[in-house]
Amino acid sequence: DIQMTQSPSTLSASVGDRVTITCRASQNSNSWLAWYQQKPGKAPKLLIYKASSLESGVPSRFSGSGSGTEFTLTISSLQPDDFATYFCQQYSAYSLTFGQGTKVEIK
Amino acid sequence: QVQLVESGGGVVQPGGSLRLSCAASGFTFSAFGIHWVRQAPGKGLEWVAFIRDDGISEYYADSVRGRFTISRDNSKNSVYLQMNSLGGEDTAIYYCAKHPSGWDNYFDYWGQGTLVTVSS
């Protein structure tokens, strides 16, 4: 299985900050990567697919980049609604696998 | 709008069985594959199983292969997850999630989840 490693595990930031989360794959995943946001007690929500494609309805402050084994999710200006946990997911090969998550907390 | 509603969760003894259901609406159900993804309490996400739109092809995580079976009934707009030989490691919220159009294996819509607790 392809192992996905996110960093950092926890991130403390303020409203308006630029935030970057990194996801590394143990094998080449090309651009087959998605990012999700999850709030406590809720299901995950798709933000980005194919590494850099923004899902319809997702604010443009979210962006994704990368290919191969290194990927990033960037929030250009953190908003109060963005405090949540973020997961990456590779879909280059079965089994589909997720990163362990990055919790974005209020500083 | 797309809706996925899971049901069938509950408390089950180790070694027992449970059948989860996922009822879909708001899209042409027979044209899309459906996944099950689970999340142990306070933990990360784990993909469990996938069934294609035609119900012929099925895929499983190694951790559940041989114990879990995914199926679908396109006449009822529903997908099922039959879980046998359950152990404590199967305790989790189980989400069904919709496959997007095309071949990409990500999840564009999720249900609210149903909790399965394996305990004596």
GROMACS .gro file of N, CA, C and O in nm, chain A residues 37-45 87, chain B residues 39 45 93 95 110-113:
model
   72
   37GLN      N    1  -1.164   1.836   0.409
   37GLN     CA    2  -1.176   1.909   0.535
   37GLN      C    3  -1.279   1.837   0.622
   37GLN      O    4  -1.387   1.801   0.572
   38GLN      N    5  -1.247   1.818   0.749
   38GLN     CA    6  -1.344   1.757   0.839
   38GLN      C    7  -1.356   1.840   0.967
   38GLN      O    8  -1.255   1.873   1.030
   39LYS      N    9  -1.479   1.871   1.003
   39LYS     CA   10  -1.507   1.941   1.130
   39LYS      C   11  -1.560   1.840   1.230
   39LYS      O   12  -1.615   1.736   1.190
   40PRO      N   13  -1.546   1.868   1.359
   40PRO     CA   14  -1.587   1.772   1.463
   40PRO      C   15  -1.732   1.727   1.447
   40PRO      O   16  -1.822   1.809   1.430
   41GLY      N   17  -1.752   1.596   1.449
   41GLY     CA   18  -1.885   1.540   1.440
   41GLY      C   19  -1.947   1.541   1.301
   41GLY      O   20  -2.064   1.505   1.286
   42LYS      N   21  -1.869   1.580   1.202
   42LYS     CA   22  -1.921   1.589   1.065
   42LYS      C   23  -1.843   1.497   0.971
   42LYS      O   24  -1.733   1.455   1.001
   43ALA      N   25  -1.903   1.469   0.857
   43ALA     CA   26  -1.834   1.392   0.754
   43ALA      C   27  -1.730   1.479   0.684
   43ALA      O   28  -1.741   1.602   0.682
   44PRO      N   29  -1.628   1.418   0.628
   44PRO     CA   30  -1.532   1.494   0.548
   44PRO      C   31  -1.600   1.560   0.428
   44PRO      O   32  -1.703   1.513   0.379
   45LYS      N   33  -1.536   1.668   0.382
   45LYS     CA   34  -1.585   1.742   0.266
   45LYS      C   35  -1.471   1.755   0.166
   45LYS      O   36  -1.360   1.792   0.203
   87PHE      N   37  -0.729   1.620   0.560
   87PHE     CA   38  -0.674   1.490   0.522
   87PHE      C   39  -0.639   1.489   0.373
   87PHE      O   40  -0.718   1.538   0.292
  146GLN      N   41  -1.391   0.545   1.021
  146GLN     CA   42  -1.308   0.630   1.106
  146GLN      C   43  -1.325   0.584   1.250
  146GLN      O   44  -1.431   0.603   1.309
  152LEU      N   45  -0.894   0.842   0.874
  152LEU     CA   46  -0.987   0.778   0.781
  152LEU      C   47  -0.924   0.653   0.719
  152LEU      O   48  -0.804   0.651   0.688
  200ILE      N   49  -1.697   0.487   1.301
  200ILE     CA   50  -1.805   0.545   1.223
  200ILE      C   51  -1.783   0.499   1.079
  200ILE      O   52  -1.673   0.512   1.026
  202TYR      N   53  -1.886   0.555   0.695
  202TYR     CA   54  -1.944   0.649   0.600
  202TYR      C   55  -1.958   0.581   0.464
  202TYR      O   56  -1.865   0.511   0.420
  217TRP      N   57  -2.039   1.261   0.082
  217TRP     CA   58  -2.035   1.169   0.195
  217TRP      C   59  -2.169   1.170   0.268
  217TRP      O   60  -2.234   1.273   0.276
  218GLY      N   61  -2.202   1.055   0.328
  218GLY     CA   62  -2.314   1.053   0.420
  218GLY      C   63  -2.269   1.102   0.557
  218GLY      O   64  -2.154   1.139   0.577
  219GLN      N   65  -2.362   1.100   0.653
  219GLN     CA   66  -2.332   1.151   0.787
  219GLN      C   67  -2.268   1.043   0.876
  219GLN      O   68  -2.216   1.074   0.983
  220GLY      N   69  -2.272   0.919   0.830
  220GLY     CA   70  -2.206   0.811   0.903
  220GLY      C   71  -2.298   0.736   0.998
  220GLY      O   72  -2.399   0.790   1.045
   0.00000   0.00000   0.00000
